[in-house]
Amino acid sequence: VDIYVRSLFINIFMSYYIHAEQPHIFIHIPKTAGSSILQVIKQNYDYEIISNNETKYTNYHSSLEHASNFVCPYNSAFYIFTVVRNPWGRVSSWFHFRKEIVRKGLKAINAGKHTKKVEDYELILKEYNIMNDDFNKWIELYYNSKWDHTWFSLNNTQTAWLQSTKFTVDNVIKFEDINTGIKDVPMFQNKKLPVYNVSPVKYDYTNMYNSASQNLISKIYQEDIDTFKYTFK
């Protein structure tokens, strides 16, 4: 059953079908500043979660292929857009975001509370200890581990999110140029992109990597690097 979602209940981790004058589809690739975009959606439009059947719980981050199946009943000309990010920067952002989720989950369990974020305490505690000890070791051990209750991992490239047998993306915006690039999206004309959900951690991702982890990310994301013209620095 497709659930029509009003703005009060927006979930920042979803991809969306937006009921603008021209229907839009936003493919939300994880850790690419989607929260700011979704706040504009929340404040200005009716929308629907693009659902999928990949996960046990509420479905997260549907791909373009998921979207193509979702919108089959509609007979419209869609404007499809997404945001991509420097792979090394994206992985470091994923790490910090994941670490905070794990920390809060472990804290809740230690306080006697239940959280679906931590279903195997010992397994998550082991990951958290590795995170505290060595970012590069964490990448080596966990790059292919699925995010909790989702279908994807760091091993899924951004280009893979945008593959479809039916649709192509109209606008691929770079995270690094988002404030300029977003102005070309029709539903964002005359609307300001807010700063939202900014990580409290200030860091230079280039200082986090050793040569092995830098090369591993280069190997995993070679298609992204070639397609979107990214370099480590």
Coordinates of C-alpha atoms in Angstrom, one line a residue:
V1 CA 0.0 0.0 0.0
D2 CA 1.4 3.4 -1.0
I3 CA 1.1 5.9 1.8
Y4 CA 0.5 9.5 0.9
V5 CA 2.7 11.5 3.3
R6 CA 1.9 15.0 4.5
S7 CA 4.7 17.3 5.5
L8 CA 4.3 16.9 9.2
F9 CA 5.5 13.3 8.9
I10 CA 8.4 13.8 6.5
N11 CA 11.2 11.3 6.8
I12 CA 14.5 12.7 5.8
F13 CA 15.9 9.4 4.6
M14 CA 13.5 8.9 1.7
S15 CA 13.4 9.5 -2.0
Y16 CA 10.3 11.4 -3.1
Y17 CA 7.7 12.0 -5.8
I18 CA 6.8 15.7 -5.5
H19 CA 3.5 17.1 -6.7
A20 CA 4.9 20.3 -8.2
E21 CA 3.5 22.1 -11.2
Q22 CA 5.7 19.7 -13.2
P23 CA 6.0 16.5 -11.1
H24 CA 9.5 16.0 -9.7
I25 CA 11.3 12.9 -8.5
F26 CA 14.2 13.3 -6.1
I27 CA 16.5 10.4 -5.7
H28 CA 18.1 10.7 -2.3
I29 CA 21.5 9.0 -2.3
P30 CA 22.7 8.7 1.3
K31 CA 25.0 11.4 2.7
T32 CA 24.6 13.9 -0.1
A33 CA 22.8 16.8 1.7
G34 CA 19.3 15.5 1.0
S35 CA 18.0 16.8 4.3
S36 CA 18.2 20.4 3.1
I37 CA 16.4 19.6 -0.1
L38 CA 13.7 17.7 1.7
Q39 CA 13.0 20.7 4.0
V40 CA 12.1 22.7 0.9
I41 CA 9.8 19.9 -0.2
K42 CA 8.2 19.8 3.3
Q43 CA 7.5 23.5 3.3
N44 CA 6.2 23.9 -0.2
Y45 CA 4.7 20.7 -1.7
D46 CA 2.7 17.6 -1.3
Y47 CA 4.7 14.5 -1.9
E48 CA 4.8 10.8 -1.7
I49 CA 7.5 8.5 -0.4
I50 CA 9.0 6.4 -3.2
S51 CA 8.7 3.0 -1.5
N52 CA 10.4 -0.2 -2.2
N53 CA 10.2 -3.8 -0.8
E54 CA 13.9 -4.2 0.0
T55 CA 13.8 -3.8 3.8
K56 CA 12.2 -5.2 6.9
Y57 CA 11.2 -1.9 8.4
T58 CA 10.2 1.4 6.7
N59 CA 11.9 1.6 3.3
Y60 CA 14.8 3.9 3.0
H61 CA 16.5 5.7 0.0
S62 CA 14.8 4.3 -3.0
S63 CA 16.9 4.2 -6.2
L64 CA 15.9 5.4 -9.7
E65 CA 14.9 1.8 -10.6
H66 CA 12.6 1.7 -7.5
A67 CA 11.2 5.1 -8.6
S68 CA 10.5 3.8 -12.1
N69 CA 8.4 1.1 -10.7
F70 CA 6.6 3.4 -8.2
V71 CA 5.4 6.0 -10.8
C72 CA 4.1 3.5 -13.4
P73 CA 0.5 4.6 -12.7
Y74 CA 1.3 8.2 -13.4
N75 CA 1.2 9.6 -16.9
S76 CA 3.4 12.6 -16.6
A77 CA 6.6 14.2 -17.7
F78 CA 8.8 13.9 -14.7
Y79 CA 11.8 16.1 -13.8
I80 CA 14.3 13.8 -12.0
F81 CA 17.2 15.1 -10.0
T82 CA 19.7 13.9 -7.5
V83 CA 22.9 15.0 -5.7
V84 CA 26.2 13.2 -5.8
R85 CA 29.3 13.8 -3.7
N86 CA 33.1 13.3 -3.7
P87 CA 33.4 9.6 -2.8
W88 CA 36.1 10.0 -0.2
G89 CA 34.2 12.9 1.4
R90 CA 30.9 10.9 1.3
V91 CA 32.5 7.9 3.0
S92 CA 33.9 10.1 5.8
S93 CA 30.5 11.7 6.3
W94 CA 28.9 8.3 6.4
F95 CA 31.4 7.3 9.1
H96 CA 30.7 10.2 11.4
F97 CA 27.0 9.9 10.9
R98 CA 27.1 6.2 11.5
K99 CA 29.3 6.6 14.6
E100 CA 26.9 9.0 16.2
I101 CA 23.9 6.6 15.6
V102 CA 25.8 3.7 17.1
R103 CA 26.9 5.8 20.1
K104 CA 23.3 6.8 20.8
G105 CA 22.0 3.3 20.3
L106 CA 24.5 1.8 22.7
K107 CA 23.8 4.5 25.3
A108 CA 20.1 3.8 25.1
I109 CA 20.7 0.0 25.6
N110 CA 23.0 0.7 28.5
A111 CA 20.2 2.8 30.0
G112 CA 17.8 -0.1 29.7
K113 CA 15.9 1.3 26.7
H114 CA 14.9 -0.6 23.5
T115 CA 16.1 0.7 20.2
K116 CA 15.9 -1.0 16.8
K117 CA 19.2 0.6 15.9
V118 CA 21.0 -1.9 18.1
E119 CA 19.6 -5.4 17.8
D120 CA 22.9 -7.2 18.3
Y121 CA 24.6 -5.4 21.2
E122 CA 28.0 -7.1 21.0
L123 CA 28.2 -6.8 17.2
I124 CA 27.5 -3.1 17.3
L125 CA 29.8 -2.5 20.3
K126 CA 32.6 -4.2 18.4
E127 CA 32.0 -1.8 15.4
Y128 CA 31.9 1.2 17.7
N129 CA 35.2 0.3 19.3
I130 CA 36.8 0.0 15.9
M131 CA 35.3 3.3 14.9
N132 CA 36.9 4.9 18.0
D133 CA 40.2 3.2 17.3
D134 CA 40.8 3.5 13.5
F135 CA 38.7 5.0 10.7
N136 CA 40.8 3.1 8.1
K137 CA 40.3 -0.2 9.8
W138 CA 36.5 0.4 9.9
I139 CA 36.5 1.0 6.2
E140 CA 38.4 -2.2 5.5
L141 CA 36.0 -4.3 7.7
Y142 CA 32.6 -2.6 7.1
Y143 CA 32.5 -1.1 3.6
N144 CA 30.4 -4.0 2.5
S145 CA 28.1 -4.2 5.6
K146 CA 24.5 -3.1 5.1
W147 CA 23.3 0.0 7.0
D148 CA 20.9 -1.1 9.7
H149 CA 17.5 -2.3 8.2
T150 CA 18.4 -1.1 4.7
W151 CA 19.4 -2.8 1.4
F152 CA 22.5 -0.8 0.7
S153 CA 26.1 -0.4 2.0
L154 CA 29.1 1.7 1.2
N155 CA 29.8 -0.8 -1.5
N156 CA 26.9 0.6 -3.6
T157 CA 28.2 3.3 -5.9
Q158 CA 26.3 6.5 -6.5
T159 CA 26.1 5.7 -10.2
A160 CA 24.3 2.4 -9.3
W161 CA 21.6 4.4 -7.5
L162 CA 20.9 6.2 -10.8
Q163 CA 20.6 3.2 -13.1
S164 CA 17.2 2.4 -14.6
T165 CA 15.8 0.6 -17.6
K166 CA 13.0 3.2 -18.0
F167 CA 14.3 6.6 -16.8
T168 CA 17.3 8.9 -16.9
V169 CA 18.2 11.7 -14.5
D170 CA 17.6 15.2 -15.8
N171 CA 20.0 16.9 -13.4
V172 CA 22.9 15.5 -11.4
I173 CA 24.0 18.1 -8.9
K174 CA 27.3 18.0 -7.2
F175 CA 27.2 18.3 -3.4
E176 CA 30.2 20.6 -3.6
D177 CA 28.3 23.1 -5.8
I178 CA 24.8 22.5 -4.5
N179 CA 23.7 26.1 -3.9
T180 CA 24.4 26.9 -7.5
G181 CA 23.3 23.7 -9.1
I182 CA 20.0 23.5 -7.2
K183 CA 18.8 26.7 -8.9
D184 CA 18.4 24.8 -12.2
V185 CA 15.8 22.5 -10.7
P186 CA 12.3 24.0 -11.6
M187 CA 10.7 23.4 -8.2
F188 CA 13.6 25.3 -6.5
Q189 CA 13.3 28.5 -8.5
N190 CA 12.9 31.4 -6.1
K191 CA 13.4 29.2 -3.1
K192 CA 16.4 29.2 -0.8
L193 CA 18.1 26.0 0.1
P194 CA 18.4 25.9 4.0
V195 CA 21.3 24.7 6.0
Y196 CA 20.0 21.6 7.7
N197 CA 21.3 18.7 9.7
V198 CA 24.9 19.9 9.5
S199 CA 27.3 17.6 11.1
P200 CA 28.8 18.9 14.4
V201 CA 32.1 17.3 13.4
K202 CA 34.4 19.7 11.6
Y203 CA 37.2 17.8 9.7
D204 CA 39.2 17.6 6.6
Y205 CA 38.4 14.2 5.2
T206 CA 41.8 14.0 3.3
N207 CA 43.5 13.7 6.7
M208 CA 41.5 10.7 7.7
Y209 CA 42.7 8.3 5.0
N210 CA 45.8 6.2 4.8
S211 CA 47.0 5.1 1.4
A212 CA 45.3 1.7 1.6
S213 CA 41.9 3.1 2.5
Q214 CA 42.2 5.9 -0.1
N215 CA 43.0 3.3 -2.8
L216 CA 40.1 1.0 -1.6
I217 CA 37.6 3.8 -2.0
S218 CA 39.1 4.7 -5.4
K219 CA 38.6 1.1 -6.5
I220 CA 35.0 0.8 -5.2
Y221 CA 33.9 4.1 -6.6
Q222 CA 35.9 4.1 -9.9
E223 CA 32.7 4.5 -11.9
D224 CA 31.6 7.5 -9.8
I225 CA 35.1 9.0 -10.1
D226 CA 35.1 8.6 -13.9
T227 CA 31.4 9.7 -14.4
F228 CA 31.4 12.7 -12.1
K229 CA 35.0 13.7 -12.5
Y230 CA 36.1 13.5 -8.8
T231 CA 39.6 13.4 -7.4
F232 CA 40.8 12.7 -3.9
K233 CA 41.5 16.4 -3.2

